[in-house]
Amino acid sequence: MQDLFKKITDFKKWASQIPAERRILEWECNYDGDRWGMLVHLFEEFISHSDFNLWETSTIEQILYIIARDNETEYLSSCIAKQDELLLFLAEKALEIGEPDAKWQLAVKLQGSKNSAKASALLETYVEDEDEYVNRRALMALASLHSDKTEYYCQIAWDRTEYGEMQEYQRIAVLHALYSLKSSLLEKYITKAKQDGRKYLLENALEIESKRRQ
């Protein structure tokens, strides 16, 4: 099982040599031919045959690191999601030691958890994450679980001012979350979106409004 962590170390060395401008799309899959495929295979073997309750902090950090690198295909986080207890465990640990690209993937996967109460509780923490994309994806996942806290967090998200241009995307997420929830607040926020008037927000508001009429 130590082969996985050797492969992750090798990947880190390789990744450190890739310029930031080339780290786009599924760049990790260019990891020297089939070496990424081997790493994925070892990852699957490790999570299938080890007891996560015995993982040391360094092990958790390595697992979260490589999940974060796979943020385009989300295959590794999908493997985690097949084991519900492992998903809940890692999602909780990621709040302490994870990086954004691991956090948002796990937040998204939480909407499929069998333990909706625990998943909702975790997502309530994720929606307050300092990273804009993490809390935005978490908000939509929380709505998918039909949490009664969704409307409360939607109102907070709508009024956030610290994200500059990304506020438009926060507000788009609010509209989709309220639509998913079939919330009585949706009409009010569609009106607010029209008053806001920013291009993508307005397009999403009109699209959702049209869907409601069908």
Tab-separated table of C-alpha atoms in Angstrom:
chain	number	residue	atom	x	y	z
A	1	MET	CA	0.000	0.000	0.000
A	2	GLN	CA	2.988	2.299	0.431
A	3	ASP	CA	3.323	2.227	-3.365
A	4	LEU	CA	0.473	4.737	-3.558
A	5	PHE	CA	2.301	7.306	-1.467
A	6	LYS	CA	5.488	6.830	-3.431
A	7	LYS	CA	3.492	7.484	-6.592
A	8	ILE	CA	1.938	10.592	-5.037
A	9	THR	CA	5.412	11.853	-4.090
A	10	ASP	CA	6.596	11.214	-7.654
A	11	PHE	CA	3.541	13.066	-8.960
A	12	LYS	CA	4.295	16.061	-6.721
A	13	LYS	CA	7.826	16.245	-8.137
A	14	TRP	CA	6.469	16.082	-11.680
A	15	ALA	CA	3.703	18.628	-10.991
A	16	SER	CA	6.173	21.100	-9.498
A	17	GLN	CA	7.811	21.323	-12.911
A	18	ILE	CA	4.571	22.131	-14.778
A	19	PRO	CA	4.111	25.897	-15.320
A	20	ALA	CA	0.859	27.281	-13.907
A	21	GLU	CA	-0.388	28.295	-17.366
A	22	ARG	CA	-0.246	24.643	-18.469
A	23	ARG	CA	-2.281	23.364	-15.517
A	24	ILE	CA	-5.591	23.476	-17.341
A	25	LEU	CA	-8.302	20.967	-18.198
A	26	GLU	CA	-7.230	17.385	-17.390
A	27	TRP	CA	-3.538	18.240	-17.132
A	28	GLU	CA	-2.845	15.618	-14.461
A	29	CYS	CA	-3.753	12.897	-16.958
A	30	ASN	CA	-0.654	13.863	-18.945
A	31	TYR	CA	1.429	12.447	-16.133
A	32	ASP	CA	4.041	10.626	-18.209
A	33	GLY	CA	1.969	8.161	-20.136
A	34	ASP	CA	0.184	5.642	-17.940
A	35	ARG	CA	1.661	6.722	-14.616
A	36	TRP	CA	-1.539	8.618	-13.744
A	37	GLY	CA	-3.539	5.483	-14.529
A	38	MET	CA	-1.316	3.452	-12.205
A	39	LEU	CA	-1.709	6.043	-9.462
A	40	VAL	CA	-5.497	5.866	-9.822
A	41	HIS	CA	-5.381	2.069	-9.629
A	42	LEU	CA	-3.298	2.173	-6.442
A	43	PHE	CA	-5.662	4.785	-4.988
A	44	GLU	CA	-8.644	2.501	-5.561
A	45	GLU	CA	-6.803	-0.445	-4.036
A	46	PHE	CA	-5.768	1.564	-0.995
A	47	ILE	CA	-9.204	2.954	-0.107
A	48	SER	CA	-10.749	-0.484	-0.652
A	49	HIS	CA	-8.376	-2.420	1.593
A	50	SER	CA	-7.374	-0.050	4.385
A	51	ASP	CA	-9.218	1.095	7.492
A	52	PHE	CA	-9.580	4.872	7.263
A	53	ASN	CA	-10.088	5.027	11.031
A	54	LEU	CA	-6.423	4.112	11.364
A	55	TRP	CA	-5.116	6.676	8.886
A	56	GLU	CA	-2.554	9.103	10.229
A	57	THR	CA	-2.845	12.810	9.480
A	58	SER	CA	-0.088	12.563	6.879
A	59	THR	CA	-2.053	9.841	5.062
A	60	ILE	CA	-5.218	11.948	5.033
A	61	GLU	CA	-3.258	14.922	3.712
A	62	GLN	CA	-1.861	12.848	0.847
A	63	ILE	CA	-5.285	11.465	-0.053
A	64	LEU	CA	-6.826	14.944	-0.055
A	65	TYR	CA	-3.910	16.313	-2.067
A	66	ILE	CA	-4.335	13.831	-4.905
A	67	ILE	CA	-8.134	14.234	-4.886
A	68	ALA	CA	-7.607	17.969	-5.335
A	69	ARG	CA	-5.355	17.355	-8.351
A	70	ASP	CA	-8.149	15.382	-10.015
A	71	ASN	CA	-10.566	18.307	-10.036
A	72	GLU	CA	-11.476	18.015	-13.731
A	73	THR	CA	-12.534	14.362	-13.965
A	74	GLU	CA	-13.508	14.067	-10.261
A	75	TYR	CA	-12.889	10.335	-10.581
A	76	LEU	CA	-11.019	9.949	-7.295
A	77	SER	CA	-13.695	11.757	-5.296
A	78	SER	CA	-16.291	9.559	-7.023
A	79	CYS	CA	-14.383	6.509	-5.755
A	80	ILE	CA	-14.520	7.959	-2.249
A	81	ALA	CA	-18.268	8.576	-2.565
A	82	LYS	CA	-18.880	4.853	-3.118
A	83	GLN	CA	-17.973	4.330	0.556
A	84	ASP	CA	-20.364	6.517	2.501
A	85	GLU	CA	-18.573	6.414	5.838
A	86	LEU	CA	-15.275	7.229	4.143
A	87	LEU	CA	-16.888	10.153	2.334
A	88	LEU	CA	-18.238	11.599	5.581
A	89	PHE	CA	-14.893	11.033	7.291
A	90	LEU	CA	-12.855	12.757	4.579
A	91	ALA	CA	-15.355	15.581	4.153
A	92	GLU	CA	-15.000	16.356	7.844
A	93	LYS	CA	-11.207	16.130	7.773
A	94	ALA	CA	-11.015	18.317	4.667
A	95	LEU	CA	-12.576	21.165	6.626
A	96	GLU	CA	-9.443	21.174	8.773
A	97	ILE	CA	-6.644	20.216	6.410
A	98	GLY	CA	-8.027	20.128	2.885
A	99	GLU	CA	-7.463	22.567	0.047
A	100	PRO	CA	-10.294	24.114	-1.982
A	101	ASP	CA	-10.171	21.695	-4.928
A	102	ALA	CA	-10.620	18.767	-2.548
A	103	LYS	CA	-13.264	20.526	-0.459
A	104	TRP	CA	-15.673	21.425	-3.244
A	105	GLN	CA	-15.521	17.935	-4.752
A	106	LEU	CA	-16.355	16.324	-1.418
A	107	ALA	CA	-19.074	18.901	-0.788
A	108	VAL	CA	-20.698	17.992	-4.098
A	109	LYS	CA	-20.494	14.279	-3.304
A	110	LEU	CA	-22.160	14.796	0.083
A	111	GLN	CA	-25.507	15.344	-1.603
A	112	GLY	CA	-25.493	11.627	-2.434
A	113	SER	CA	-24.737	10.463	1.104
A	114	LYS	CA	-27.042	7.955	2.773
A	115	ASN	CA	-26.622	9.877	6.008
A	116	SER	CA	-28.404	13.053	4.957
A	117	ALA	CA	-28.390	14.495	8.480
A	118	LYS	CA	-24.606	14.273	8.820
A	119	ALA	CA	-24.102	15.402	5.232
A	120	SER	CA	-26.321	18.445	5.804
A	121	ALA	CA	-24.444	19.347	8.966
A	122	LEU	CA	-21.134	19.186	7.126
A	123	LEU	CA	-22.466	21.232	4.225
A	124	GLU	CA	-23.613	23.927	6.640
A	125	THR	CA	-19.944	24.327	7.516
A	126	TYR	CA	-18.842	24.174	3.902
A	127	VAL	CA	-21.195	27.008	2.916
A	128	GLU	CA	-19.264	29.235	5.300
A	129	ASP	CA	-15.883	28.319	3.821
A	130	GLU	CA	-13.704	31.286	2.907
A	131	ASP	CA	-13.236	29.985	-0.645
A	132	GLU	CA	-15.931	31.327	-2.963
A	133	TYR	CA	-16.204	28.260	-5.182
A	134	VAL	CA	-16.314	25.873	-2.226
A	135	ASN	CA	-19.184	27.647	-0.507
A	136	ARG	CA	-21.032	28.139	-3.792
A	137	ARG	CA	-20.963	24.433	-4.673
A	138	ALA	CA	-21.825	23.541	-1.091
A	139	LEU	CA	-24.900	25.773	-1.186
A	140	MET	CA	-26.270	23.966	-4.236
A	141	ALA	CA	-25.501	20.589	-2.646
A	142	LEU	CA	-27.330	21.645	0.507
A	143	ALA	CA	-30.367	22.544	-1.588
A	144	SER	CA	-30.244	19.103	-3.222
A	145	LEU	CA	-30.629	17.589	0.235
A	146	HIS	CA	-33.689	19.812	0.824
A	147	SER	CA	-32.161	21.155	4.004
A	148	ASP	CA	-34.390	23.573	5.876
A	149	LYS	CA	-31.314	25.786	6.343
A	150	THR	CA	-30.899	26.384	2.598
A	151	GLU	CA	-33.027	29.538	2.428
A	152	TYR	CA	-31.104	31.053	5.332
A	153	TYR	CA	-27.756	30.473	3.632
A	154	CYS	CA	-29.122	31.670	0.293
A	155	GLN	CA	-29.932	35.038	1.846
A	156	ILE	CA	-26.400	35.253	3.258
A	157	ALA	CA	-24.841	34.275	-0.066
A	158	TRP	CA	-26.876	36.847	-1.996
A	159	ASP	CA	-25.638	39.694	0.208
A	160	ARG	CA	-21.962	38.747	0.219
A	161	THR	CA	-19.783	41.586	-0.999
A	162	GLU	CA	-16.284	40.237	-0.464
A	163	TYR	CA	-16.028	38.336	-3.741
A	164	GLY	CA	-16.057	41.228	-6.175
A	165	GLU	CA	-16.951	40.056	-9.689
A	166	MET	CA	-17.658	36.557	-8.393
A	167	GLN	CA	-20.676	37.881	-6.505
A	168	GLU	CA	-22.630	37.386	-9.746
A	169	TYR	CA	-21.922	33.656	-9.578
A	170	GLN	CA	-22.852	33.516	-5.913
A	171	ARG	CA	-26.217	34.982	-6.849
A	172	ILE	CA	-26.643	32.565	-9.751
A	173	ALA	CA	-26.074	29.715	-7.282
A	174	VAL	CA	-28.735	31.191	-5.002
A	175	LEU	CA	-31.293	31.150	-7.817
A	176	HIS	CA	-30.534	27.531	-8.706
A	177	ALA	CA	-30.568	26.464	-5.060
A	178	LEU	CA	-33.957	28.079	-4.476
A	179	TYR	CA	-35.294	26.578	-7.705
A	180	SER	CA	-34.070	23.119	-6.670
A	181	LEU	CA	-35.743	23.607	-3.308
A	182	LYS	CA	-38.982	24.865	-4.906
A	183	SER	CA	-38.704	27.716	-2.435
A	184	SER	CA	-41.368	30.384	-2.025
A	185	LEU	CA	-38.485	32.895	-1.972
A	186	LEU	CA	-37.545	32.183	-5.578
A	187	GLU	CA	-39.839	34.790	-7.128
A	188	LYS	CA	-38.432	37.452	-4.834
A	189	TYR	CA	-34.864	36.635	-5.851
A	190	ILE	CA	-35.698	36.460	-9.550
A	191	THR	CA	-36.942	40.031	-9.164
A	192	LYS	CA	-33.729	40.958	-7.352
A	193	ALA	CA	-31.707	39.380	-10.176
A	194	LYS	CA	-33.526	41.472	-12.750
A	195	GLN	CA	-32.833	44.575	-10.690
A	196	ASP	CA	-29.166	43.587	-10.458
A	197	GLY	CA	-29.053	43.264	-14.235
A	198	ARG	CA	-25.683	41.579	-14.710
A	199	LYS	CA	-25.607	39.514	-17.898
A	200	TYR	CA	-25.191	35.935	-16.678
A	201	LEU	CA	-27.302	36.458	-13.577
A	202	LEU	CA	-30.120	37.880	-15.699
A	203	GLU	CA	-29.853	35.021	-18.208
A	204	ASN	CA	-30.138	32.446	-15.423
A	205	ALA	CA	-33.047	34.299	-13.814
A	206	LEU	CA	-34.978	34.364	-17.083
A	207	GLU	CA	-34.196	30.695	-17.765
A	208	ILE	CA	-35.434	29.635	-14.332
A	209	GLU	CA	-38.495	31.839	-14.655
A	210	SER	CA	-39.284	30.158	-17.965
A	211	LYS	CA	-38.914	26.696	-16.446
A	212	ARG	CA	-41.324	27.592	-13.675
A	213	ARG	CA	-43.988	28.454	-16.225
A	214	GLN	CA	-43.726	25.177	-18.106
